[in-house]
Structure formats: C-alpha cells, structure tokens
GROMACS .gro file of C-alpha atoms in nm:
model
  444
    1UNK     CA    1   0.000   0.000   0.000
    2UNK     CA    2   0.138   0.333  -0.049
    3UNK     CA    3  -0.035   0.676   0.107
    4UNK     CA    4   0.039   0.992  -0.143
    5UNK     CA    5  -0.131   1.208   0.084
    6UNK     CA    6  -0.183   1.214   0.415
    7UNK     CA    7  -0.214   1.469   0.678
    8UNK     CA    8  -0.449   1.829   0.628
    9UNK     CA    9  -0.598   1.917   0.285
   10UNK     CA   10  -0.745   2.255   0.258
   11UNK     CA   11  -1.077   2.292   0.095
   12UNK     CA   12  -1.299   2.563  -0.085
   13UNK     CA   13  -1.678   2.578  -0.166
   14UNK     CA   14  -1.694   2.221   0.008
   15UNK     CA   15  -1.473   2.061  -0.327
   16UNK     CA   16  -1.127   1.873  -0.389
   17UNK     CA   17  -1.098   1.694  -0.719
   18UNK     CA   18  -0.866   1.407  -0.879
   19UNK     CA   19  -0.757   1.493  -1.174
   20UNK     CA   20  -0.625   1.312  -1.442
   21UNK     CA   21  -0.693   1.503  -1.801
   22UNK     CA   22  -0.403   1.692  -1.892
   23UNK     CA   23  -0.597   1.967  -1.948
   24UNK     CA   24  -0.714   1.992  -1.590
   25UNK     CA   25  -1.027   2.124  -1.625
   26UNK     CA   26  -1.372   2.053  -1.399
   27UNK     CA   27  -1.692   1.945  -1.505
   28UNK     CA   28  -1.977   2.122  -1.363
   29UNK     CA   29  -2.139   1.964  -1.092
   30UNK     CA   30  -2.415   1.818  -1.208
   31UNK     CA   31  -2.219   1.658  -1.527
   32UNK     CA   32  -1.955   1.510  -1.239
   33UNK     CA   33  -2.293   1.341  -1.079
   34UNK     CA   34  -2.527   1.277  -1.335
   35UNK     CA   35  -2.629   0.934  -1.361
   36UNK     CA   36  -2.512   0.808  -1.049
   37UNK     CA   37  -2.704   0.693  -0.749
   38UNK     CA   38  -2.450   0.757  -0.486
   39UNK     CA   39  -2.359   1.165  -0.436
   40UNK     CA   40  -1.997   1.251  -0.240
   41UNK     CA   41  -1.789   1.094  -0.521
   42UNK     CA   42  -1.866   1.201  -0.857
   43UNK     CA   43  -1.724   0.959  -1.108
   44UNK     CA   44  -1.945   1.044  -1.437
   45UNK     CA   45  -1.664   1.251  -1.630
   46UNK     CA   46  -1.381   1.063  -1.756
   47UNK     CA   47  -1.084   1.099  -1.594
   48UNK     CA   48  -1.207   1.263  -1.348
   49UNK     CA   49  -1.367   1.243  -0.979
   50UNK     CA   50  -1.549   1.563  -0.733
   51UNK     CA   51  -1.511   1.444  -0.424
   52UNK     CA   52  -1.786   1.669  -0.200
   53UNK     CA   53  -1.687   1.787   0.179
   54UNK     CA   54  -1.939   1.947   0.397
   55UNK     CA   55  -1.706   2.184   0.530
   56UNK     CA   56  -1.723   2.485   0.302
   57UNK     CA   57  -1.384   2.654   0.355
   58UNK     CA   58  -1.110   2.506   0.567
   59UNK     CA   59  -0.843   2.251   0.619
   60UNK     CA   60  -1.001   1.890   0.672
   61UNK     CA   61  -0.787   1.576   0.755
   62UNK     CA   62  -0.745   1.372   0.451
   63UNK     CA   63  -0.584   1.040   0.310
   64UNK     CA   64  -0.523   0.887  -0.025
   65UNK     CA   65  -0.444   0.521   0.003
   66UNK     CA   66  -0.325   0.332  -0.319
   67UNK     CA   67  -0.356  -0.080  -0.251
   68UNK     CA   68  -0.308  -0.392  -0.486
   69UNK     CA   69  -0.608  -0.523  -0.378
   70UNK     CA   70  -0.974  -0.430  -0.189
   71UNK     CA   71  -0.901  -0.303   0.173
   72UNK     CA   72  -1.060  -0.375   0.467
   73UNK     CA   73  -1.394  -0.114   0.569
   74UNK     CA   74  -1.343   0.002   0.880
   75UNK     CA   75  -1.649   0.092   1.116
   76UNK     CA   76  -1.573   0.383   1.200
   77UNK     CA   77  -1.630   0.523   0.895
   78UNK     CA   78  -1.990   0.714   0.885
   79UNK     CA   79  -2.024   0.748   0.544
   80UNK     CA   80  -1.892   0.544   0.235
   81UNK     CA   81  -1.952   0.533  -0.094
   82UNK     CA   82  -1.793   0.336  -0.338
   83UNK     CA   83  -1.707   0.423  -0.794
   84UNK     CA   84  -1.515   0.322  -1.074
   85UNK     CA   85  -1.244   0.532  -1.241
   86UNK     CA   86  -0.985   0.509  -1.533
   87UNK     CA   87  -0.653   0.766  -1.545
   88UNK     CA   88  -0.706   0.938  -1.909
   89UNK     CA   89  -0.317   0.987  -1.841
   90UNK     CA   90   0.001   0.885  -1.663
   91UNK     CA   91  -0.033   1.186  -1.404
   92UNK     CA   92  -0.342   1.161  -1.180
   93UNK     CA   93  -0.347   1.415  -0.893
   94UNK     CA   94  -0.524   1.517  -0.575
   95UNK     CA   95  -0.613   1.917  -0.654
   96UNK     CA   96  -0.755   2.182  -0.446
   97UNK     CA   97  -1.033   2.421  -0.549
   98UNK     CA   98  -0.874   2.694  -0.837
   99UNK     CA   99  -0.517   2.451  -0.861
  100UNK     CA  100  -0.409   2.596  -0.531
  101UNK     CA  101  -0.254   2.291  -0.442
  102UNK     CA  102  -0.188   1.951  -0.579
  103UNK     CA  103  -0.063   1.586  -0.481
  104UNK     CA  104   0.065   1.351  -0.782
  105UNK     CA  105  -0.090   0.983  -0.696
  106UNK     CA  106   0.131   0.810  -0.978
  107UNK     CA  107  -0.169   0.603  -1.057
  108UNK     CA  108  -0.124   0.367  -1.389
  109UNK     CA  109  -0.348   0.374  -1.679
  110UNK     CA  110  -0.611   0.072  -1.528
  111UNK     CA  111  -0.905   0.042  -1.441
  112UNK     CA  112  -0.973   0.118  -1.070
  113UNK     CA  113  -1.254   0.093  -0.821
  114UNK     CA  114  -1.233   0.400  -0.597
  115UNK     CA  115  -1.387   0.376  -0.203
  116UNK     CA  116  -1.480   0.715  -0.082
  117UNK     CA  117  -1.483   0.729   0.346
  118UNK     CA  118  -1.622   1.058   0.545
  119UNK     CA  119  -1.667   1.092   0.910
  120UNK     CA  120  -1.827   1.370   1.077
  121UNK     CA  121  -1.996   1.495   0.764
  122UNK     CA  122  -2.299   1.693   0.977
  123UNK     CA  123  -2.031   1.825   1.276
  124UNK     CA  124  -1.867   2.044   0.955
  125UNK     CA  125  -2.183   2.118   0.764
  126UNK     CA  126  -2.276   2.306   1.122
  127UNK     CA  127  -1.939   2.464   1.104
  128UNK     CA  128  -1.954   2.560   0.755
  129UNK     CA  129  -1.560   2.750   0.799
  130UNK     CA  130  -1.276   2.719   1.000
  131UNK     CA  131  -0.900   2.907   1.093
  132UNK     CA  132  -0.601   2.735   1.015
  133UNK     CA  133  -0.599   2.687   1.409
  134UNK     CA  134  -0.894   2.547   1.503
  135UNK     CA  135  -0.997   2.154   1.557
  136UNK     CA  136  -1.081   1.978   1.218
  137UNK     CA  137  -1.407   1.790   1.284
  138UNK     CA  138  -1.377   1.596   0.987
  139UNK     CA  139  -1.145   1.355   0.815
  140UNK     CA  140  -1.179   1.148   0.439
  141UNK     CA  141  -0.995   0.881   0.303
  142UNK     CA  142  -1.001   0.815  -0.057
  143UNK     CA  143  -0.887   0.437  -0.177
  144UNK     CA  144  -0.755   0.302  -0.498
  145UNK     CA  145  -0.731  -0.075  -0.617
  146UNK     CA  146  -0.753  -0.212  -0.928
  147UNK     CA  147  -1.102  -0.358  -1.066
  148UNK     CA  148  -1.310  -0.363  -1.310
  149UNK     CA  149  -1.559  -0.075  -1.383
  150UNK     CA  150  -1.881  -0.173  -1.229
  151UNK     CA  151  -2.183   0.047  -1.122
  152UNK     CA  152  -2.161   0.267  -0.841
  153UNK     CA  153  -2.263   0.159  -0.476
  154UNK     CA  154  -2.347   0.296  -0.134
  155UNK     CA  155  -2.196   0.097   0.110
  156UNK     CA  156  -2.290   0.281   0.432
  157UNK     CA  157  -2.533   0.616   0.508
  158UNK     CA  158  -2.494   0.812   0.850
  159UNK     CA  159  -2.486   1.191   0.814
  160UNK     CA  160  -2.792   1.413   0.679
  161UNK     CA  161  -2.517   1.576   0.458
  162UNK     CA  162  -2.453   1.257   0.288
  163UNK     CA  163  -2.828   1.197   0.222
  164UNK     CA  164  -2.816   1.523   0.052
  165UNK     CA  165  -2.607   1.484  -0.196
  166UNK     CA  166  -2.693   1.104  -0.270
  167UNK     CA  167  -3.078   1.278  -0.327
  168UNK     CA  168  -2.903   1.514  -0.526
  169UNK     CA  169  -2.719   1.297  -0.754
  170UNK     CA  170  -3.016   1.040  -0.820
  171UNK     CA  171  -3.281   1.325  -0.885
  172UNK     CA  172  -3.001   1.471  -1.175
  173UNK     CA  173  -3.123   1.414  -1.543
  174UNK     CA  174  -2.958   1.083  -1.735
  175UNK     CA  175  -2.666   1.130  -1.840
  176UNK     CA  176  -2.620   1.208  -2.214
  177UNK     CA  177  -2.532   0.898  -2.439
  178UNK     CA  178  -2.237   0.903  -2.672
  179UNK     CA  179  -2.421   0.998  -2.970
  180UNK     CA  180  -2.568   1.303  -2.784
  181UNK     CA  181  -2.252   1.386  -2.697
  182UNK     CA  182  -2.063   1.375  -2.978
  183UNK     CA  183  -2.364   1.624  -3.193
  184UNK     CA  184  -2.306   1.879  -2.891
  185UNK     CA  185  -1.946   1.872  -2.911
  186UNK     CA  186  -2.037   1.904  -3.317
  187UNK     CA  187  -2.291   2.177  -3.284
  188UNK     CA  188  -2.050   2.307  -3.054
  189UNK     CA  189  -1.754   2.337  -3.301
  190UNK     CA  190  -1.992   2.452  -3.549
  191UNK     CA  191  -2.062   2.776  -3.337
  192UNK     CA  192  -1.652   2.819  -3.295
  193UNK     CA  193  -1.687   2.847  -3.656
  194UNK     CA  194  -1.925   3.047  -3.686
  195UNK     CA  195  -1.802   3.315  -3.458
  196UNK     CA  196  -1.447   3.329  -3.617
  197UNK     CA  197  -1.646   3.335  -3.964
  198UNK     CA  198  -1.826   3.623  -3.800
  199UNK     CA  199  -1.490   3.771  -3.658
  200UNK     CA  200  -1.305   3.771  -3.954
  201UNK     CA  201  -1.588   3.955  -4.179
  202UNK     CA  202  -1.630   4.225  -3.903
  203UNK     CA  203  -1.248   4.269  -3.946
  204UNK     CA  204  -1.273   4.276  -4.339
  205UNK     CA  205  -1.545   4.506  -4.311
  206UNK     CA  206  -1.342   4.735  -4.092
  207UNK     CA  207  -1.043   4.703  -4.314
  208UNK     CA  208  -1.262   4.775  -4.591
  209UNK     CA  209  -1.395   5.082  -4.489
  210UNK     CA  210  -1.714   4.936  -4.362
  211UNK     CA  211  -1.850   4.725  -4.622
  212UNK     CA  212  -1.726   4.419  -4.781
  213UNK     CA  213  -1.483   4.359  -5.087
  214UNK     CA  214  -1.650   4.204  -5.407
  215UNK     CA  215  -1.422   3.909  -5.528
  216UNK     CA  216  -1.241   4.144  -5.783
  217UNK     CA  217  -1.138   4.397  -5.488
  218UNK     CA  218  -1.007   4.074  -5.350
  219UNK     CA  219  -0.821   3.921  -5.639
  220UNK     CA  220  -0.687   4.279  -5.650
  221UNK     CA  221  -0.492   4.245  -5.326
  222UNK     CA  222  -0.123   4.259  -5.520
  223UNK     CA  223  -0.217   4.595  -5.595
  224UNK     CA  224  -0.205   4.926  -5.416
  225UNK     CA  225  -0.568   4.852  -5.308
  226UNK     CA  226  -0.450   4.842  -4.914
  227UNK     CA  227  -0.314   5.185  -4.904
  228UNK     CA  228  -0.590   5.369  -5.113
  229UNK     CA  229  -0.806   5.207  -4.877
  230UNK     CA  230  -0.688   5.477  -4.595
  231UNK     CA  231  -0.724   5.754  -4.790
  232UNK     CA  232  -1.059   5.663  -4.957
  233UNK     CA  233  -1.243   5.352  -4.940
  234UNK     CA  234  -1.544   5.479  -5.063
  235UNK     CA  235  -1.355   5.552  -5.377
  236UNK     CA  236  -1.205   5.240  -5.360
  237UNK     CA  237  -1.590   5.068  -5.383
  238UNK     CA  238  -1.694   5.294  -5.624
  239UNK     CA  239  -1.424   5.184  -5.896
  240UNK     CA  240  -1.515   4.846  -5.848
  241UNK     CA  241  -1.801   4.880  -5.914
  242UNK     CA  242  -1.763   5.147  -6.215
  243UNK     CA  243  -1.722   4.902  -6.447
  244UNK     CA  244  -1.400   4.859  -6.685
  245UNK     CA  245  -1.444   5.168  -6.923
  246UNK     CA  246  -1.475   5.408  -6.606
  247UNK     CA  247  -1.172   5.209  -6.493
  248UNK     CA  248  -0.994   5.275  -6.763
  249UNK     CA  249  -1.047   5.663  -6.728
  250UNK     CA  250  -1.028   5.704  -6.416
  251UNK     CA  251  -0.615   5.555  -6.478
  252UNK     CA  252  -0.552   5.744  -6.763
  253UNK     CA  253  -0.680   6.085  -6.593
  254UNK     CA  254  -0.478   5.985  -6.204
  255UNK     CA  255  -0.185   5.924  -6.438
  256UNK     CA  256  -0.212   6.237  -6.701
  257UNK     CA  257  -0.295   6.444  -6.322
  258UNK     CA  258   0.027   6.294  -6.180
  259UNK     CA  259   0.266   6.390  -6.471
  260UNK     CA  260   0.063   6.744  -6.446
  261UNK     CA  261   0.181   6.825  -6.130
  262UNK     CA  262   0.523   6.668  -6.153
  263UNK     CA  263   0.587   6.943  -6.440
  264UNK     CA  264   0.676   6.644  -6.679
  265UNK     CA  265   0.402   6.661  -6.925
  266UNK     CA  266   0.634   6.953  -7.094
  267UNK     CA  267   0.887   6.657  -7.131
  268UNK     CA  268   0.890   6.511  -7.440
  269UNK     CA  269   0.923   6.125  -7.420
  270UNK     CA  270   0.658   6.151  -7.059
  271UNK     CA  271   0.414   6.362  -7.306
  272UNK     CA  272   0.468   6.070  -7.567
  273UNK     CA  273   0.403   5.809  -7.344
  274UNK     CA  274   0.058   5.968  -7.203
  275UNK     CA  275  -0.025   5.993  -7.556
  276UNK     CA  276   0.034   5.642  -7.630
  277UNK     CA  277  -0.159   5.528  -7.319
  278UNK     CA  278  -0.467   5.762  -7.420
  279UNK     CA  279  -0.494   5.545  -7.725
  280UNK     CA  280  -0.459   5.265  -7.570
  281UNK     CA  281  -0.159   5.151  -7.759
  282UNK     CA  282   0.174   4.990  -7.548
  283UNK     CA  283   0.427   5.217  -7.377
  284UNK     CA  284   0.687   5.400  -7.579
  285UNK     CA  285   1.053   5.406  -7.487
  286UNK     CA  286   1.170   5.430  -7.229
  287UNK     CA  287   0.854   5.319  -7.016
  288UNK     CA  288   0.912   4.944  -7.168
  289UNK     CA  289   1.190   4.913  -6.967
  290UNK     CA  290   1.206   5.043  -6.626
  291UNK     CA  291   1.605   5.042  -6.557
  292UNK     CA  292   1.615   5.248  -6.830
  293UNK     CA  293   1.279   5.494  -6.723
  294UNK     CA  294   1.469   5.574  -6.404
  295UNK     CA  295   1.807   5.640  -6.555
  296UNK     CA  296   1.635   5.861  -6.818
  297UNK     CA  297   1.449   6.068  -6.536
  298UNK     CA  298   1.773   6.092  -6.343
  299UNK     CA  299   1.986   6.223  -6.651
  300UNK     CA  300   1.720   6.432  -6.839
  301UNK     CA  301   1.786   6.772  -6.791
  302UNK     CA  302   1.431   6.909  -6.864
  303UNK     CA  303   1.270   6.735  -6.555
  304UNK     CA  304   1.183   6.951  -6.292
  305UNK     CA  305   1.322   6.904  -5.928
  306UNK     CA  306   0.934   6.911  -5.781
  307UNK     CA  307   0.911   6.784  -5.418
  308UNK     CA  308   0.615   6.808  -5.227
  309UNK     CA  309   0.542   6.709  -4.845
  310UNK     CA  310   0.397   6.300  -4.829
  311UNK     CA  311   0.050   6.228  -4.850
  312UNK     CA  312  -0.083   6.110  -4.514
  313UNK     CA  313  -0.413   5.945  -4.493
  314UNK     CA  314  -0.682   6.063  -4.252
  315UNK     CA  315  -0.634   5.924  -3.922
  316UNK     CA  316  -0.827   5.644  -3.783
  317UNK     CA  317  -0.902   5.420  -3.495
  318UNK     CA  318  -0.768   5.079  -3.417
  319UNK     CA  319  -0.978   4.757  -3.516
  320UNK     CA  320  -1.207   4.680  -3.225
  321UNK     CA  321  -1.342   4.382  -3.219
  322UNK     CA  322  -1.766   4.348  -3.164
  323UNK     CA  323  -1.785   4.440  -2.730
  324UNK     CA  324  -2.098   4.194  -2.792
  325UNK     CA  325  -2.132   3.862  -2.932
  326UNK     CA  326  -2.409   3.930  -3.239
  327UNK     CA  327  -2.330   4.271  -3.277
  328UNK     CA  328  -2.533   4.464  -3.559
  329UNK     CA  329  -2.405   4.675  -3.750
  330UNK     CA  330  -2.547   4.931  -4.025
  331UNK     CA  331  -2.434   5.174  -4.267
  332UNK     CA  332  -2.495   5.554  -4.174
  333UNK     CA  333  -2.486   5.777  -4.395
  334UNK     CA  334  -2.234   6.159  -4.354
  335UNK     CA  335  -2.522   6.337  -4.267
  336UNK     CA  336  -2.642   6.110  -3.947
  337UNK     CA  337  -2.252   6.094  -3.825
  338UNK     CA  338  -2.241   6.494  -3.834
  339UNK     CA  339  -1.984   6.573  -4.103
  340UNK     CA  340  -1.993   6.910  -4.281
  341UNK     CA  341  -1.902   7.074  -4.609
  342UNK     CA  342  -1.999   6.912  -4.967
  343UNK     CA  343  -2.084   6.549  -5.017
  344UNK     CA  344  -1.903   6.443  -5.287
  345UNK     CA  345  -2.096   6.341  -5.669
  346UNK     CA  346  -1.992   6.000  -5.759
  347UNK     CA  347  -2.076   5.601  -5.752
  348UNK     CA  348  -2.220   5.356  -5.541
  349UNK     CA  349  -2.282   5.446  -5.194
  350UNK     CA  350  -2.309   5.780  -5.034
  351UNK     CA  351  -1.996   5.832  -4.784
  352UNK     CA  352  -2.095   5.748  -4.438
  353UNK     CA  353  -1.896   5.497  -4.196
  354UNK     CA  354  -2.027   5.127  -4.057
  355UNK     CA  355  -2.163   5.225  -3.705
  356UNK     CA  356  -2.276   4.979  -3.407
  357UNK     CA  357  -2.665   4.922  -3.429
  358UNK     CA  358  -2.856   5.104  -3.140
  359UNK     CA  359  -3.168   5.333  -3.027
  360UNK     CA  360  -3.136   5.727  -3.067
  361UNK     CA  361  -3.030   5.772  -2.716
  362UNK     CA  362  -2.730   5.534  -2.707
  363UNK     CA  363  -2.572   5.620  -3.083
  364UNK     CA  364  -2.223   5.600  -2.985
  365UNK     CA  365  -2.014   5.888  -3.099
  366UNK     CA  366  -1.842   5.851  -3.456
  367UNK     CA  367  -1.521   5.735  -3.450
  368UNK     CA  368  -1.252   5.988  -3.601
  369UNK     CA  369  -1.206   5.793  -3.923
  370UNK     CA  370  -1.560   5.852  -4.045
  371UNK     CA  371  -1.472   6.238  -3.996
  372UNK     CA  372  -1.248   6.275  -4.297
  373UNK     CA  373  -1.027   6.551  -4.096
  374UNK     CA  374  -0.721   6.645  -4.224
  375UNK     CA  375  -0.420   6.454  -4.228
  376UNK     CA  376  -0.166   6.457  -3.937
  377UNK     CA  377   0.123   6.209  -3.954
  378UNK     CA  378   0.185   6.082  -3.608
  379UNK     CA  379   0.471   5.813  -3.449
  380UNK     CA  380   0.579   5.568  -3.269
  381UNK     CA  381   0.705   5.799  -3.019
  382UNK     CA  382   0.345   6.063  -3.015
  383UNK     CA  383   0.519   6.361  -3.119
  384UNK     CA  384   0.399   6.463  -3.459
  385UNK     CA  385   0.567   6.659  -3.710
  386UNK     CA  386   0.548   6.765  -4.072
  387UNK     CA  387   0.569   6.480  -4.301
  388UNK     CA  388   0.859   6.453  -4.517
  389UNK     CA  389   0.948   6.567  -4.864
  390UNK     CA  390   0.938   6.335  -5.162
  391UNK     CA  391   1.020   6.394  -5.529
  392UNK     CA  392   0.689   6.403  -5.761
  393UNK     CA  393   0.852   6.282  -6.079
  394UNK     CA  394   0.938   5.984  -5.885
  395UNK     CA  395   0.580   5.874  -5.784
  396UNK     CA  396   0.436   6.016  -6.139
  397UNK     CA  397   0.619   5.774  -6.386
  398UNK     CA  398   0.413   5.486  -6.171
  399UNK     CA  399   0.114   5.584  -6.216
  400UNK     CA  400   0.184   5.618  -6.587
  401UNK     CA  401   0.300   5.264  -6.606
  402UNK     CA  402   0.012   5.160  -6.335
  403UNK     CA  403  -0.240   5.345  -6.608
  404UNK     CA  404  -0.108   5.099  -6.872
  405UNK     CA  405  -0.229   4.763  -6.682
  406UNK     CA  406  -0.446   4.527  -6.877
  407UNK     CA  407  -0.696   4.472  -6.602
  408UNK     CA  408  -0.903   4.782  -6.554
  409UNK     CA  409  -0.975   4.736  -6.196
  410UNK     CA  410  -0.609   4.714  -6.086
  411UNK     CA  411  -0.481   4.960  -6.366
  412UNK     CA  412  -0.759   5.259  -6.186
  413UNK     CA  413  -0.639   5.171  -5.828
  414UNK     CA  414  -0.269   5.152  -5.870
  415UNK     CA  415  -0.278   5.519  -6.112
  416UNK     CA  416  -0.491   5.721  -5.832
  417UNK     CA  417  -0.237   5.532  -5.584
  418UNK     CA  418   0.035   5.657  -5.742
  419UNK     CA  419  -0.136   5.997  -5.774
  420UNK     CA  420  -0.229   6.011  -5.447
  421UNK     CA  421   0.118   5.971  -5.348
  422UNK     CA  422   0.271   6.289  -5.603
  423UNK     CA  423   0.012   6.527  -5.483
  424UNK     CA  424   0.140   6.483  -5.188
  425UNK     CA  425  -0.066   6.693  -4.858
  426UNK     CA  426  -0.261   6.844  -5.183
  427UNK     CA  427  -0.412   6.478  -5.251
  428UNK     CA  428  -0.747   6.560  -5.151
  429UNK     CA  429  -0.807   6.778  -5.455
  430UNK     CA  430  -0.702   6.531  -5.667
  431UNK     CA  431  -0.970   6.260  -5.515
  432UNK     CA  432  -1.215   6.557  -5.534
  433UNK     CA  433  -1.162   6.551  -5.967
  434UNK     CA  434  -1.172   6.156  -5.969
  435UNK     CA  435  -1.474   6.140  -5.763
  436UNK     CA  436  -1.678   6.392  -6.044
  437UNK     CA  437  -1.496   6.278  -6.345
  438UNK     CA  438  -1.623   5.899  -6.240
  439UNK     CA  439  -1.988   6.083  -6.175
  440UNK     CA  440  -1.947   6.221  -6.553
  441UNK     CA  441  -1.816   5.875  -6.725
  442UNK     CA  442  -2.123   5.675  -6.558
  443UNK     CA  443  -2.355   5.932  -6.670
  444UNK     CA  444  -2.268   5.912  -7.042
   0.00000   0.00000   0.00000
C-alpha cells in the first residue's frame, strides 16, 4: 500500500478533485454526478472524480491510500460510498479548489474501483468554515485498487449531509449517451466556426472601410488597393463597381494628373508616353523598360526638381473587435454621423462609416475615421511633425505605367495610388476631380 497524501488538505466551496486530463479542467457539478445513485464521489466525467466535503472553507484531515487489492472497511467510517475510475493519463493528482494545491498519486493507466470514506460529515456542515488553528471535525480517506468498472454503490449512510447529496445525484437528469454527446461537441464546433467566420468579416469590413470587398477587390490584393483604402475607401468601392471603361479613365486621368503636377508633361518622351496610353496603344521608350525609365528621369535635364510634403491618410481608430457577441451593424450615412461641407458626386454608396446598431439615445459617438479631418502624420514615439518631402517625378512615372495595366480594376487603383502619393498633402483635390470625373463617365 502506499499513502500519497496524508495529513491536512485545505478545501474551498466544500470541493477537492482528482484529476487526471491533462488539461485539468472541472466538469460542472451536475455533469460530475449525473447518472449516479451515490452523491460525495462524482465519477461520471472521464478521468475525473469531485469528491464533496461538507465543510465549506477550511483545512479537513485527509488520506489517499493506493492498494493492490480491496481493503478492509473500517467501522468507523460514517459514510462510504464506493465508484469506478480510469486515469485518461500517466499523471493523476489530488487538486484543491482553483489549482491551489496539488498531490501527484502516480496512478497507472487501469481500471480502478475508488472507495470514498467521510466521518463527521454533519459536525462540519454546522461549522460551515474554520481558521487554520482550530480543531478539524472531519477527516476522508479516498482508496484506490484495481477492478473492473462496475456500477456505483453505497456501502454505508450516516450523516444528513450525505443523504443530501446522494438525493441530489439520483434526482439529476440521465446522463447524455455518446451519440448526444458527440452532436453537442459538433454543434459546438460549429458555433466556434461560426463566430471566427463572423470575426473575420467584421475585421474585413473594418479594413474595408465598412462594407465588404467584391471578389475582384479581392483578387486585387497585389495591388495598391491596401493603401488607397486609408485615404478613400469609398472611392475604392466605387471603382469596383464602375465598371471597366470608367476604370480605364479614371487611370488614364490619375496618371495624365500625376505627370501634371510633376511638371513632366512639358517633357517630351513623358508627353509621348501619355499619348500612347490615351490610345490605348503599349508604352513608348523608355517606359518598356524600367532600368532604363529611371536612368532617363535621373539624366534628363528638362525634368523639374518638384518635391512636395507626403501624402498622409486621414487618421483612424484601431480595429475593435464586436464588445458583444451578435453585434449589428449598419451603414450611416455623412449626414447622421455629423460631417460638414460638400458630399461628394460619384458612384455607389453615399460616404458614411459602418456604425454599431442602437436606439437614438445610445448612438455612440463617430469614431474619427468617419470624420475625414485632415491629415496629421503621427509616431511611434506621439510627437507629430510635418511629413517629409518626396520627389513628384518619382511617384508620377508609376502611375503612368500603373495606367497601362491590362486589367481595368487594378490599372484605376494603382494610377490614383500613385497619384495620391505625387500630390502629396494636396491629394485631396485630386480625389475631389476623380470622384466627379467617375460621376461624368457613368452618366454618359
């Protein structure tokens, strides 16, 4: 025989548990009884026993005995009780209420029949808690030998606490059977799903600006499509859904707008080139080879040094993920969230923001990236300060050869991209012309 533990236990809520899933987690209560006619022991988990005190809080005297064979009953024992039990691993443990404590019983992976002793059940009910220094009026024993699972069995009833919880356990619900187990744990996995299915599209949504991407926004992911997104998503939709000769437009006039500003459409082979791409006809030299593009920039005489500060998109709030499970959300439109000044001409839906569902008293505030404020660059450290120059004839010569992509859709986002970018802090006039030459194209 060996004894694991012996000596005082302390115990919380009236519980102590033997534990044998790795994972170490309890049942509930009624799942630990449920199906058994005996209470004190619960045995119906797996793995897994509750072992009931009537002491609520307090240190009890308690003994774990591990024998070869089935040990003598003494009679002193008030109340017994008497279940079957299988390790679901090579570590089985004693543990006290929240892990506080545990005792390793080095049990082996058999099949055991478990006896369950308690004296003076009713003396620690009436106490309900106890000091570290006062009298323990009750002790347990808890005995392991190896058997064969059979039912479980009262083997002797003295306290009123005992009676309780053997009424408790045989007025429980059956058990459920396999089969009913194993749909819960599958309707159960099928919810996990669901909510990270429901997760991820209310984090597309917010990276999309609120609404989500059609298949060709999201087969359009190698392009610039990202980063236009923070400047202007509603753009962004509206291209999409422009169709292709609006999309082809829309790139020539973000890359003839670019060169504009840059001061290169006075330079011959850029002016060629923007001809060329008007009638839709391939890229002259030196745009058909890009080493070459950049050396002629750099050695070219009659490009302008331009520079302009960086464009720096509006700022906005961190992803937050729904506070409540089911969220709604709906689309508001500028006027509801309070913005001023002009509301742009232009396609698809109005500019607004995706706000949280709720009654007229608890609207929530609009969060500062449905505002459309003006751009302040802002870093790691929180000190902001003026974004940084960049040459315009390098970020114009992109959106020529973006302009010049055979798909539409990713020729219109990467040209106002690479617009975006040589306009620099003056980029919102240039989404101002897109926006009404796109209103003008869909018209005709």
């Amino acid at each position: 025989m060996r004894k694991p533990v012996t000596g005082k236990v302390h115990v919380h809520y009236g519980q102590i548990y033997v534990h044998s899933d790795p994972d170490n987690t309890n049942p509930d209560l009624s799942e630990a009884f449920a199906g058994q006619s005996v209470g004190l022991c619960g045995a119906a988990v797996p793995g897994t026993l509750w072992l009931v005190t009537a002491l609520h809080t307090g240190d009890v005297d308690f003994s774990v005995e591990i024998h070869d064979e089935a040990p003598l009953l003494h009679s002193d024992w008030q109340d017994v009780v008497e279940v079957s039990f299988r390790p679901m691993s090579e570590r089985t443990s004693l543990v006290q209420w929240a892990g506080e404590a545990a005792w390793n019983l080095d049990l082996i992976l058999t099949d055991y029949r478990v006896r369950y002793c308690a004296q003076g059940m009713d003396e620690g009910r009436e106490l309900d808690t106890t000091g570290p220094r006062e009298p323990r009026a009750e002790r347990y024993l808890l005995q392991f030998w190896p058997a064969p699972p059979s039912p479980d069995h009262m083997i002797r009833q003295t306290s009123h606490n005992a009676a309780y919880w053997h009424r408790y356990a045989r007025e429980l619900p059956p058990p459920p059977t396999p089969e009913q187990r194993a749909e819960a744990e599958h309707l159960a996995h099928q919810a996990e799903q669901q909510a990270a299915e429901e997760q991820r599209l209310h984090r597309e949504q917010w990276e999309w600006g609120g609404r989500l991407p059609s298949e060709g926004l999201r087969g359009a992911r190698e392009s610039n499509v990202l980063g236009l997104l923070r400047f202007d998503s509603d753009l962004v939709h509206a291209l999409d859904a422009a169709g292709p000769e609006v999309q082809r437009a829309v790139a020539l006039l973000a890359a003839r707008r670019a060169c504009e500003v840059a001061g290169l459409t006075d330079v011959l082979w850029v002016a060629e080139a923007l001809t060329e791409l008007a009638e839709e006809r391939p890229l002259p030299p030196p745009f058909d080879d890009t080493a070459r593009m950049w050396e002629t920039l750099r050695s070219d005489p009659s490009v302008p040094g331009r520079s302009v500060r960086r464009a720096t998109p509006p700022e906005r709030a961190p992803y937050h993920p729904p506070t409540t499970p089911g969220a709604e959300w709906t689309w508001a439109p500028d006027a509801e969230l309070g913005n001023d000044g002009p509301h742009r001409p232009g396609l698809g839906r109005a500019l607004g923001a995706l706000v949280p569902t709720a009654s007229s008293d608890e609207r929530p505030t609009p969060p500062a990236e449905v505002r459309r404020t003006a751009a302040v660059e802002v870093h790691a450290t929180g000190t902001p300060r003026a974004p940084e120059q960049i040459s315009q004839p390098h970020f114009a010569l992109p959106a020529v050869l973006a302009a010049a992509e055979p798909a539409p859709l990713k020729a219109a986002l990467d040209a106002v991209w690479h617009a975006v970018n040589t306009y620099g802090e003056h980029y919102p006039e240039l989404l101002e012309e897109i926006w009404s030459a796109s209103a003008e194209e869909t018209e005709e």
